[in-house]
Coordinates of C-alpha atoms in Angstrom, one line a residue:
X1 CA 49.1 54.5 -155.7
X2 CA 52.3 56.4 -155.2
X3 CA 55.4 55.2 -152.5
X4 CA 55.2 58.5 -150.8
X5 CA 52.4 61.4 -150.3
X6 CA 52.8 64.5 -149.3
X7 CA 51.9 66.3 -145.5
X8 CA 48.9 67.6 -146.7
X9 CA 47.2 64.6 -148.7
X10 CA 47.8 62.8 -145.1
X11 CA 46.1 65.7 -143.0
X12 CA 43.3 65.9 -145.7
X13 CA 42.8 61.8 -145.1
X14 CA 42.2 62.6 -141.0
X15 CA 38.9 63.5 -140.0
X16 CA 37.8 66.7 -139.0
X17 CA 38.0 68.1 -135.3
X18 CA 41.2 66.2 -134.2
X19 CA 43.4 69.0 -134.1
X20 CA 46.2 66.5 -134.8
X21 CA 45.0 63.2 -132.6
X22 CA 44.7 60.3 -133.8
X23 CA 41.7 59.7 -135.9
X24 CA 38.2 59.1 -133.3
X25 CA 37.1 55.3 -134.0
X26 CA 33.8 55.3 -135.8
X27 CA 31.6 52.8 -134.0
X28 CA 30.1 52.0 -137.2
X29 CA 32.6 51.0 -139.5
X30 CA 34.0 49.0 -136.1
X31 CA 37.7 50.4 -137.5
X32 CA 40.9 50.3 -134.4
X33 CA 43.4 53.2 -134.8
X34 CA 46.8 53.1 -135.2
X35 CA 48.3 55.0 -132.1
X36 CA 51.2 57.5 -132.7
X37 CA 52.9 59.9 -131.4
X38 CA 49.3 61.8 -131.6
X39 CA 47.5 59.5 -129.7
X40 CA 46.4 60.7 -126.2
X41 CA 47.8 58.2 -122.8
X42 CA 44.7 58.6 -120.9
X43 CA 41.0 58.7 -122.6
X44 CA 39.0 62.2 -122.7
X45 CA 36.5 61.0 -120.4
X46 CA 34.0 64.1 -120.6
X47 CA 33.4 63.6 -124.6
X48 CA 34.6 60.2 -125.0
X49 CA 32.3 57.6 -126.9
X50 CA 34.4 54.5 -125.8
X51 CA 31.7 51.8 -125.2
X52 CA 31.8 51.0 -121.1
X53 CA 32.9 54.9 -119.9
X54 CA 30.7 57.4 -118.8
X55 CA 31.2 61.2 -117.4
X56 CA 31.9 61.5 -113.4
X57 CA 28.5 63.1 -113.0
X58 CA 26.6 60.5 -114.5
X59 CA 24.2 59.4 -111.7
X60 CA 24.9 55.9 -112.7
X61 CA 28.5 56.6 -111.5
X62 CA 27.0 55.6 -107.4
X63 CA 28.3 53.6 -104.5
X64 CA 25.1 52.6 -104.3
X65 CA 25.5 50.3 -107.5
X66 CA 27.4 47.7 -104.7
X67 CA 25.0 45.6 -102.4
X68 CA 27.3 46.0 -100.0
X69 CA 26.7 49.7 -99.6
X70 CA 22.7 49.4 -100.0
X71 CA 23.2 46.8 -97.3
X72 CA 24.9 49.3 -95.4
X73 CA 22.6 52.3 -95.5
X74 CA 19.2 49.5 -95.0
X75 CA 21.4 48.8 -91.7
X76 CA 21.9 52.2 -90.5
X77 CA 18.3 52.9 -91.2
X78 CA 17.1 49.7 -88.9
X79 CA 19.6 51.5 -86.6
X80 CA 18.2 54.6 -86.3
X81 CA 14.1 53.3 -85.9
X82 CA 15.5 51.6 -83.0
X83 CA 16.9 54.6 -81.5
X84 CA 14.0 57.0 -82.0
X85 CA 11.7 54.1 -80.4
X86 CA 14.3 53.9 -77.8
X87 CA 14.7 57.8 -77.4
X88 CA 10.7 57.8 -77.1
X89 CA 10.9 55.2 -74.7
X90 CA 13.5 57.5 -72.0
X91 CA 11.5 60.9 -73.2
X92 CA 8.4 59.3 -71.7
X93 CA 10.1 57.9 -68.8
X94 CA 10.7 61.3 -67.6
X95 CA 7.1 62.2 -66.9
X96 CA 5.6 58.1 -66.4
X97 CA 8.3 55.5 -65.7
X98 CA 7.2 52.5 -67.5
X99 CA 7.9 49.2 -66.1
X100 CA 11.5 47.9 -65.8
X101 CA 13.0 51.1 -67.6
X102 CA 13.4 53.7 -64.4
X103 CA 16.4 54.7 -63.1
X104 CA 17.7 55.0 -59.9
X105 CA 19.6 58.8 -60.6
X106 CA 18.0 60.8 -62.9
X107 CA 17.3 59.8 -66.9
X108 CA 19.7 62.5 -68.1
X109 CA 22.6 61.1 -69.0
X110 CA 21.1 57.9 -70.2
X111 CA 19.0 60.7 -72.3
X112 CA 21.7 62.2 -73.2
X113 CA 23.5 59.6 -74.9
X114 CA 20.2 58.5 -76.7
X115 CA 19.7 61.7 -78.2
X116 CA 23.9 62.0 -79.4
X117 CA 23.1 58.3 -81.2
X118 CA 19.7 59.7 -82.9
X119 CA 21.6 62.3 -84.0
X120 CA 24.8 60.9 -85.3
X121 CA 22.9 58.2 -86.8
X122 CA 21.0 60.8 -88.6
X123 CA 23.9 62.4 -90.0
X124 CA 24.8 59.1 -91.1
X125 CA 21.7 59.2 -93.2
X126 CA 22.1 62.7 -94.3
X127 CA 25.6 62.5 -95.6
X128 CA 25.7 59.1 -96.5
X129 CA 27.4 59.8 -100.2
X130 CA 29.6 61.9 -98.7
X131 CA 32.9 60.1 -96.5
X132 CA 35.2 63.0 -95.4
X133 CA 38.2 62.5 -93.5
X134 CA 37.6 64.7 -91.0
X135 CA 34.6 63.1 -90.0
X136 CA 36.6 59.6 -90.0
X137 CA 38.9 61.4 -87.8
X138 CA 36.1 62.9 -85.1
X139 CA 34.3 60.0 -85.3
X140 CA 37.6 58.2 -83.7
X141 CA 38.3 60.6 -81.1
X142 CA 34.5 60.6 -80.1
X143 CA 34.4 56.3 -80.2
X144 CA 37.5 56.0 -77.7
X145 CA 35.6 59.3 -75.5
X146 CA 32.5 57.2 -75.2
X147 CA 34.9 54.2 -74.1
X148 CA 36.1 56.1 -71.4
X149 CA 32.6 57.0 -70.7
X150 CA 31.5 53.7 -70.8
X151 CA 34.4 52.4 -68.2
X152 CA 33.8 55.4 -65.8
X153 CA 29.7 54.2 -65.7
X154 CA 30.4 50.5 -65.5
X155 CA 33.5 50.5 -63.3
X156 CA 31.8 53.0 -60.4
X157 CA 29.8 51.3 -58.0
X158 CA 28.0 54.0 -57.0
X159 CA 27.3 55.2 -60.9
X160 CA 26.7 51.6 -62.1
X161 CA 23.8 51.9 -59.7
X162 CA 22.1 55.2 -60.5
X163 CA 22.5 54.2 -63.9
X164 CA 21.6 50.3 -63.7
X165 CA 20.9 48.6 -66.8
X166 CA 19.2 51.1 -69.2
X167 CA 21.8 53.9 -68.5
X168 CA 24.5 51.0 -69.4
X169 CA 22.4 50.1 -72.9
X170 CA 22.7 53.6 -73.4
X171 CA 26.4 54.7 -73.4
X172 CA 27.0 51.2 -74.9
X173 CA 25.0 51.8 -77.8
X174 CA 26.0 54.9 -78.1
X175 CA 29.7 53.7 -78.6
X176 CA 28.7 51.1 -81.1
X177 CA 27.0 53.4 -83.1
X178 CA 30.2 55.7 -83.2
X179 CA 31.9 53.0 -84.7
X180 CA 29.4 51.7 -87.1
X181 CA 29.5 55.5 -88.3
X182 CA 33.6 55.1 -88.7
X183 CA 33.1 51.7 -90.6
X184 CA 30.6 53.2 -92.7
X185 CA 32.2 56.1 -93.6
X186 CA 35.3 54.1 -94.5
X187 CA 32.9 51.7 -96.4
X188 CA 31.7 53.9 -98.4
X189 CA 34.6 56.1 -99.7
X190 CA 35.9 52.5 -100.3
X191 CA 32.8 51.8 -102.5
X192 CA 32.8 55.5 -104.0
X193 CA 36.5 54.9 -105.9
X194 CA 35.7 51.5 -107.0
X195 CA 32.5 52.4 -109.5
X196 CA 34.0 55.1 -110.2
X197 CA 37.2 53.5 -111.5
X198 CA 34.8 51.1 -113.2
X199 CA 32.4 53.2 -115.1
X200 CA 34.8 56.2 -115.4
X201 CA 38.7 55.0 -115.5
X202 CA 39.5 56.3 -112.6
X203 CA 38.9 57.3 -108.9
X204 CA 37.6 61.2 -108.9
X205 CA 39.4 63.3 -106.6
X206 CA 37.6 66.6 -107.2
X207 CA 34.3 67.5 -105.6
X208 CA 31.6 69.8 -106.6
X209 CA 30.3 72.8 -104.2
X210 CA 27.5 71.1 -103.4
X211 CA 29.7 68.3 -101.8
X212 CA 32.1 70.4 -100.3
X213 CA 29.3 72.4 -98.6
X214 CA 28.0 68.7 -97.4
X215 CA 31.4 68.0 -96.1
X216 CA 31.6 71.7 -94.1
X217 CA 28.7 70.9 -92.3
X218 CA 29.1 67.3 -91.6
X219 CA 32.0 68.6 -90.1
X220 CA 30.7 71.2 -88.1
X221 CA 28.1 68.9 -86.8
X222 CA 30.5 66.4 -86.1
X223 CA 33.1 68.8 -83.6
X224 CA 29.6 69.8 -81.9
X225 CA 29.0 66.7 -81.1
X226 CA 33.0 65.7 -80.0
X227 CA 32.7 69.2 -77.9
X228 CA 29.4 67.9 -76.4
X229 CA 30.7 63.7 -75.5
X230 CA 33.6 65.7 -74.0
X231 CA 31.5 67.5 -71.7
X232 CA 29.7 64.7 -70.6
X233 CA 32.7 62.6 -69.3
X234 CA 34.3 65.7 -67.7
X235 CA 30.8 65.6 -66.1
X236 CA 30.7 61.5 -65.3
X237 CA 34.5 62.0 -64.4
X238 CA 33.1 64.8 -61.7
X239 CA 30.4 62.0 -60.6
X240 CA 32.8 59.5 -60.2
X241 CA 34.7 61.4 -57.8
X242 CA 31.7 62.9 -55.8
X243 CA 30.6 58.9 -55.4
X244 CA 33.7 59.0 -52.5
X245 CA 31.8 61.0 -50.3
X246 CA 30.5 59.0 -47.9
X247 CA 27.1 58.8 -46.2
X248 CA 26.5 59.8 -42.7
X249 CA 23.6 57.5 -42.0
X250 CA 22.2 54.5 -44.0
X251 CA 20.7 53.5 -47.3
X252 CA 17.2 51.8 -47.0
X253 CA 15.6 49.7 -49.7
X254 CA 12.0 50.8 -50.3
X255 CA 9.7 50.5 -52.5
X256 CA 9.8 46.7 -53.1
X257 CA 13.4 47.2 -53.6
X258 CA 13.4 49.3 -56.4
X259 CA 15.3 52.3 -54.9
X260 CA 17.1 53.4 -51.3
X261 CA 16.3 56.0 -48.9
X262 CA 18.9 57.4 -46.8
X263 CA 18.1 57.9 -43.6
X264 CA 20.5 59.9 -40.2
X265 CA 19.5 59.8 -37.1
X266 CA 21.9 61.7 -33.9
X267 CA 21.6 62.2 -30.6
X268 CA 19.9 60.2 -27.4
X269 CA 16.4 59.6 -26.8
X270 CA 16.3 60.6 -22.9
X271 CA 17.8 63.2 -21.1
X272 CA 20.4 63.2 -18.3
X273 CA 17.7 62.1 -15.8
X274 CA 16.4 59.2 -18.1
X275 CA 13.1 60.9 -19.3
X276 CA 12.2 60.0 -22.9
X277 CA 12.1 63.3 -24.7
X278 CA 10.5 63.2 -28.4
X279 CA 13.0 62.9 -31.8
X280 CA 13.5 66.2 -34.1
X281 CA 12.6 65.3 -37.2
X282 CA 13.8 67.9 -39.9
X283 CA 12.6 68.3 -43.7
X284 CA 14.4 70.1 -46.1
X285 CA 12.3 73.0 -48.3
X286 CA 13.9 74.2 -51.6
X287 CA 17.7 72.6 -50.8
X288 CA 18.9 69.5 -49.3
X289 CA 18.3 68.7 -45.4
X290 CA 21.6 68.7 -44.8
X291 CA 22.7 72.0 -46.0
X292 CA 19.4 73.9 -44.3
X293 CA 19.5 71.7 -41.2
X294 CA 22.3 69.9 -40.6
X295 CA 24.7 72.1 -38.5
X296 CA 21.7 73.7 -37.1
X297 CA 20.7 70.4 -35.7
X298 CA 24.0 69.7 -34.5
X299 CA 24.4 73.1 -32.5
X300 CA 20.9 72.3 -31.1
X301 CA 22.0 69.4 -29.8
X302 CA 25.6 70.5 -28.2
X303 CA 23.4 74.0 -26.9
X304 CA 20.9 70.7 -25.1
X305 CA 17.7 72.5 -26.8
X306 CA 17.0 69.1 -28.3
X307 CA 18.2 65.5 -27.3
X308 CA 18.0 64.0 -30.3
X309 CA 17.1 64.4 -34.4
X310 CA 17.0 62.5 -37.8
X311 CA 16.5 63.5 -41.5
X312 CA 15.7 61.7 -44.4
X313 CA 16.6 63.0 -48.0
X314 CA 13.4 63.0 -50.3
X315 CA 14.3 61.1 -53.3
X316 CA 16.9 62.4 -55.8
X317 CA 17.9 65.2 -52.5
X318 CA 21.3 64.2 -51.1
X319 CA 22.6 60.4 -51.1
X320 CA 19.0 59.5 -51.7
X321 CA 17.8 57.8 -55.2
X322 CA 15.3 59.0 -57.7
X323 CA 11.8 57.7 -57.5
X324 CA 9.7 56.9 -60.6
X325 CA 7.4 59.3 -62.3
X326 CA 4.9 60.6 -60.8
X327 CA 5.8 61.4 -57.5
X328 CA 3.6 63.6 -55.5
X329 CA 4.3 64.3 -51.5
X330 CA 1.8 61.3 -50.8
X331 CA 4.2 58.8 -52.6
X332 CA 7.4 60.4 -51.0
X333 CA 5.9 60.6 -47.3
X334 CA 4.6 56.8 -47.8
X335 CA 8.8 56.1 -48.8
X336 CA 10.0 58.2 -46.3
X337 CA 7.8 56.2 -43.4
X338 CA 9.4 52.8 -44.9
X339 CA 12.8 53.9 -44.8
X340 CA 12.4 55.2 -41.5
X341 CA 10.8 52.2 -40.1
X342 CA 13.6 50.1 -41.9
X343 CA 15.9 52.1 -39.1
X344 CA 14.0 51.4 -36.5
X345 CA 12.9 55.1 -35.9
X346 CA 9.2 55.1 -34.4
X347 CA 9.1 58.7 -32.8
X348 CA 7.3 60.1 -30.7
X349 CA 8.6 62.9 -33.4
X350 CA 8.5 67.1 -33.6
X351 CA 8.6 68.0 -37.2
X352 CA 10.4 70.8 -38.3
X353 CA 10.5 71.5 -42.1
X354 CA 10.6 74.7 -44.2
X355 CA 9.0 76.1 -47.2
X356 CA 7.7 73.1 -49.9
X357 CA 9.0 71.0 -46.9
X358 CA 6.0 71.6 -45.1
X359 CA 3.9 70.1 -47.2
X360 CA 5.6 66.4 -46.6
X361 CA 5.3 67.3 -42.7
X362 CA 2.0 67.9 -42.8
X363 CA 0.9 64.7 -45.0
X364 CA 3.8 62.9 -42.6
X365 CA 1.8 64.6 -39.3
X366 CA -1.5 63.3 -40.5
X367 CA -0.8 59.8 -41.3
X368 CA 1.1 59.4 -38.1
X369 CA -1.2 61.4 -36.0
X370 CA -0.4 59.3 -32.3
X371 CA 3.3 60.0 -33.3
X372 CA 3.3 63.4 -33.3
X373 CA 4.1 65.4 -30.3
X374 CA 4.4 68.8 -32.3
X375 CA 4.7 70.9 -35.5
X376 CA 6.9 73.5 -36.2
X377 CA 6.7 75.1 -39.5
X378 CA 9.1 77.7 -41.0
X379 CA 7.4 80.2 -43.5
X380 CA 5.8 77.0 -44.8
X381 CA 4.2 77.0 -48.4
X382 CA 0.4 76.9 -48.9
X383 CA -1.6 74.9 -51.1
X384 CA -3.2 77.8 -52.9
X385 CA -0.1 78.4 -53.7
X386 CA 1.5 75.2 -55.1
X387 CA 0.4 76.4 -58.2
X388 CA 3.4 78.4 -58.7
X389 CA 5.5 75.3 -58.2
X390 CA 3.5 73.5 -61.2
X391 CA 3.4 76.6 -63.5
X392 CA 4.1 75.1 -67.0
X393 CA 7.0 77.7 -67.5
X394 CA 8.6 76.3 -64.4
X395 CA 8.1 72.7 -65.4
X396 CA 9.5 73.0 -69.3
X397 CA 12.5 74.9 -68.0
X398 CA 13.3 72.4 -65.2
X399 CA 13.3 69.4 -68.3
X400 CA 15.4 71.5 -70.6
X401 CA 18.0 72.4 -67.8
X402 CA 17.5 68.7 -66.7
X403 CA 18.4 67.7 -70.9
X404 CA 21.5 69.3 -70.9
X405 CA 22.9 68.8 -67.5
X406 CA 25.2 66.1 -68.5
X407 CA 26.8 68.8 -70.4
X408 CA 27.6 70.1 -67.0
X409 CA 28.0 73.6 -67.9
X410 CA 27.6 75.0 -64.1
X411 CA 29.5 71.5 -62.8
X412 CA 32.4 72.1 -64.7
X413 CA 33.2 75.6 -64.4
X414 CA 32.2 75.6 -60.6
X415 CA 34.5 72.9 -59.9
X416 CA 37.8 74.5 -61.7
X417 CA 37.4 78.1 -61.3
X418 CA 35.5 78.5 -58.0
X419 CA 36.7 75.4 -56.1
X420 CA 33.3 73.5 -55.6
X421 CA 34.0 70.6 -53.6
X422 CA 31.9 67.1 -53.6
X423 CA 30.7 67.8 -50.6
X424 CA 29.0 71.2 -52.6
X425 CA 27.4 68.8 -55.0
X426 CA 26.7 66.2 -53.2
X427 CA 24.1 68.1 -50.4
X428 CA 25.9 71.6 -49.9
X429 CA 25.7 74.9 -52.3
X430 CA 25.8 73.2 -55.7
X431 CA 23.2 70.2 -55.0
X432 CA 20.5 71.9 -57.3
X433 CA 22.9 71.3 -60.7
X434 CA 23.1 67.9 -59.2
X435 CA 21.1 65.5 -62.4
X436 CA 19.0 63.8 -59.5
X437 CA 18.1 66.8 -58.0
X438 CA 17.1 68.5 -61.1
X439 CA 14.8 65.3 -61.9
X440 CA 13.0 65.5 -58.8
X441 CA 12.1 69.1 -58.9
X442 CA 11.0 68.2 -62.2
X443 CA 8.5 65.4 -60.8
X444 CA 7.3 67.8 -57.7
X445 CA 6.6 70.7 -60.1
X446 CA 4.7 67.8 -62.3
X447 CA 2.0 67.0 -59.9
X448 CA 2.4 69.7 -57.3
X449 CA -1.0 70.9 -58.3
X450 CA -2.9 68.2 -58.4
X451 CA -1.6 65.1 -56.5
X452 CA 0.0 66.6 -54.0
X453 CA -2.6 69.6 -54.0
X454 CA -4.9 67.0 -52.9
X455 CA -2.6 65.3 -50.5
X456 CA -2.3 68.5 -48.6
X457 CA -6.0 69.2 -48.6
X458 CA -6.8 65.6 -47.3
X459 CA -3.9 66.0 -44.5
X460 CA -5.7 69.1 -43.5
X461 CA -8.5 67.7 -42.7
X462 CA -7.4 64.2 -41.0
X463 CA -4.7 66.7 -39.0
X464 CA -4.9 65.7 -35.2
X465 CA -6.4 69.2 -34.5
X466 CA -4.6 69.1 -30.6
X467 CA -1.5 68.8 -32.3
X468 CA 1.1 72.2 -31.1
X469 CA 2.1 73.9 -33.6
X470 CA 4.0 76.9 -34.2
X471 CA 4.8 78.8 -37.3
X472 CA 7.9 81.1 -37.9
X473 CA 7.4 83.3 -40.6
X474 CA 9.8 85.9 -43.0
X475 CA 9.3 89.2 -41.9
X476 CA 11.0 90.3 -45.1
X477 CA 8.4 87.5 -47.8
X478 CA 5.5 89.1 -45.6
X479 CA 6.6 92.5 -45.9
X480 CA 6.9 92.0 -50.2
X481 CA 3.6 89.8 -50.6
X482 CA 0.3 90.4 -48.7
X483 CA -0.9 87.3 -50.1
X484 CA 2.0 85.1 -48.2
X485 CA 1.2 87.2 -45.1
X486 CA -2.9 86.2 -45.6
X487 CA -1.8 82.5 -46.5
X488 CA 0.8 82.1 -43.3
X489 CA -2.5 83.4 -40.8
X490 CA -4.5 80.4 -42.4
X491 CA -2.0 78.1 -41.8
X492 CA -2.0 78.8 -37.8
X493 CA -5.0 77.5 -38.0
X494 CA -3.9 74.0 -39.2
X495 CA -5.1 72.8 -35.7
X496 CA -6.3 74.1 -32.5
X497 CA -3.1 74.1 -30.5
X498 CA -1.0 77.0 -31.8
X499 CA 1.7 77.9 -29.7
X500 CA 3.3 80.5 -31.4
X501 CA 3.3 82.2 -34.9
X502 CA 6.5 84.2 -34.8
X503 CA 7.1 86.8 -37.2
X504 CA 11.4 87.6 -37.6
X505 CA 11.9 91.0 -38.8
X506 CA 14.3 91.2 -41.9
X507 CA 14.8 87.3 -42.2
X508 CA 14.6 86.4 -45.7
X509 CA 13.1 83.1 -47.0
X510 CA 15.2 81.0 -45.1
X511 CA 14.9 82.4 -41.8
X512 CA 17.5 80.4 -40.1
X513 CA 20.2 82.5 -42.3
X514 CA 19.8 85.0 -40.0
X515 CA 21.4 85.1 -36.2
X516 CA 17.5 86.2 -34.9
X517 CA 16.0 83.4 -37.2
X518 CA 18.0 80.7 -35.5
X519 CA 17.9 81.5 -32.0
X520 CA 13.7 81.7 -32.6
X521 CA 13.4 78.4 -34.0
X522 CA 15.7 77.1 -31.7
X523 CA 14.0 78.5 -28.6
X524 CA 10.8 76.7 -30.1
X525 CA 12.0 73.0 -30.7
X526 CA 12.8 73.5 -26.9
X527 CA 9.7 74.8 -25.7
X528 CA 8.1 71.7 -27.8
X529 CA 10.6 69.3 -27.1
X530 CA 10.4 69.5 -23.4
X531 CA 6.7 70.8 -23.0

């Protein structure tokens, strides 16, 4: 063998294909090279046949491969059964409160915050391979949101007790979940780099367009969701500061307990001579007693038309709580008589109501026949025509306003750019975006044509027939609809003592908007009140 070789002999002695590297060990023959200046620092990973190595796309290169990480996503899958039974649970509520889950305020935010876990949990699921940053980041800011959330709800008397316990699990489990989304996020990127420095060499840093279009949208999905869990505590901050307005009257356990009524009651029961003169008492049609009623009772009182008056809200109207579901006029009249009793308010009683009102005076004026010294009714709603109220249309779009209410897109805006008070929310202009009052137009519209259908056909014909009554009607609704002109002539004949039916020319709806509509119905409760 000679001491030197040439250049060439060498190259011929390399295999072919290695462009210079250092010879490719041949598995078979078991040989180690001899690195030189040839001899790449890092391995070709994408062609190379070291035993132990394999590509970055190799589908054995998974987080999965670590217990840890199946435990993980087993766990977040136990996680999200219990929400959806959970969510189920608080969907049914809304239309048949099961026992020990109702609410005192209305299900929506504890709804709400059901629905925002279901879904993040979901997305969990979804893009479980995938930890991005961002979403490590949103899912931070959303965690210490839902803290805040959780402190406004707990800390709030007046929340804590609309809310009571399941409205607490709620935004509690909602927080934890946020978390557990941030620790498994952060679990699994963890996992990710360490099989693939294992099997591969080395942690991958580039992603394929199907996982950057994964990331995009997990991101999208993600600042919906921040946008949305900032809504709601603008909207729970908004509660928490309409919670200091204060009550005129009193709150009245009924029910067993189970929810309050509030109940106000002004004025004296006799006269200046000492003569016992009947109580006004006032329900509330399509808006809260107090904003229809309330300063017109007041001016009644000062102008000595009537001595004395009380209202209480229906549930979910005013400082009132919700009711469970169902709740037809029946169930509300039968509340309303506890609570009033509870204040020690007997009558003799004149009802006034308006509109739907009319219906829960006439069920009140029939059940408490020896109590009732006179009805007056203005434009009061028929029977025949409570289908309207139940329509299915009316109902679904009642829920889905109801659903995203915590969102508080009418609260929020009203209360920064056209200066709605509490007070507006509470019982004045704004009640109806009010969560509780959404919920129980959703329960009247539920069984408004057939519970309380019935309810007003049965008062109708238990009504003490020498009852006065009077009914004030819109010229302007009579004037638009022969039917509500045929259907306010049948009710004057809800007994035998009509008084007065009183038509006022132009007044819309709500008749006591107009100067004409108020002095009539105030010229009335006198006539009855001192008859």
């Amino acid at each position: 063998m000679p001491l030197f070789s040439s250049p060439k002999d060498s190259s011929e002695d390399r295999p072919n294909g290695t462009n210079g590297a250092a010879p490719i060990n041949d598995p078979e023959e078991g040989e180690q090279a001899v690195p030189d200046e040839h001899t790449r620092l890092l391995p070709n990973r994408v062609n190379s046949t070291q035993p132990g190595l394999l590509a970055p796309d190799d589908p054995a290169v998974s987080p999965y491969n670590l217990w840890s990480i199946r435990a993980l996503r087993y766990l977040t899958i136990a996680f999200t059964l219990i929400t959806l039974v959970w969510w189920i649970l608080l969907l049914v509520s809304t239309f048949v409160t099961p026992p020990g889950i109702g609410t005192r305020g209305s299900p929506w935010f504890a709804f709400g915050f059901a629905t925002w876990t279901l879904a993040n949990l979901l997305f969990t699921l979804l893009f479980f391979e995938v930890p991005s940053k961002s979403v490590r980041i949103l899912a931070i800011f959303i965690s210490g949101v839902i803290l805040l959330d959780m402190v406004l709800i707990l800390s709030v008397q007046k929340t804590r007790h609309e809310e009571g316990w399941v409205g607490a699990a709620s935004v509690i489990w909602a927080l934890l979940t946020s978390l557990w989304t941030l620790v498994v996020d952060r679990t699994v990127k963890w996992g990710k780099a360490e099989e693939e420095e294992r099997l591969t060499g080395r942690a991958e840093t580039r992603r394929t367009l199907f996982e950057w279009s994964e990331v995009m949208i997990s991101t999208v999905a993600y600042a919906i969701m921040s946008v949305a869990v900032f809504l709601i505590t603008l909207t729970i901050i908004l509660r928490a500061l309409d919670a200091g307005v204060s009550y005129p009257g009193k709150l009245y356990p009924v029910d067993n307990g189970k929810y309050r009524i509030h109940v106000y009651c002004h004025g004296n029961k006799t006269d200046s001579k000492g003569n016992d003169l009947p109580t006004v008492l006032f329900e509330a049609g399509e808006r809260t007693v107090e904003y229809d009623f309330w300063g017109f009772a007041d001016n009644a009182v000062k102008n000595g038309s009537i001595s004395r008056y009380c209202f209480a809200d229906r549930p979910g109207y005013g400082w009132s709580d919700n009711a469970p579901s169902p709740s037809s006029a029946g169930f509300v009249v039968d509340t309303l008589s506890e609570a009033l009793a509870g204040a020690g308010e007997s009558g003799p009683w004149i009802l006034a109501s308006a509109g739907i009102g009319s219906i829960y005076s006439r069920v009140f004026s029939a059940r408490h026949g020896d109590h009732i010294k006179g009805l007056l009714l203005v434009d009061p709603l028929h029977e025949d025509l409570l289908d309207d109220v139940a329509s299915p249309g009316r109902g679904f779009v009642l829920w889905l306003w109801g659903v995203i209410s915590p969102l508080g897109l009418d609260r929020i805006p009203g209360a920064i750019f056209r200066g709605r008070t509490s007070r507006d929310r509470v019982y004045g202009r704004s009640a109806q975006q009010n969560g509780k009052f959404i919920f129980a137009k959703l329960q009247e519209s539920l069984v408004a044509g057939s519970f309380t259908r019935r309810d007003a056909l049965t008062s109708r014909q238990i009504q003490d027939k020498d009852t006065p009554l009077v009914v004030i009607s819109s010229g302007k609704h009579i004037k638009d609809s022969h039917t509500w002109e045929k259907k306010q002539r049948d009710l004057t004949k809800l007994t035998k003592n009509l008084k007065n039916w009183d038509i006022v020319d132009g007044a819309p709806h709500e008749v006591w908007r107009t100067l004409e509509g108020r002095q009539k119905i105030e010229k009335r409760l006198k006539e009855l009140v001192h008859a």
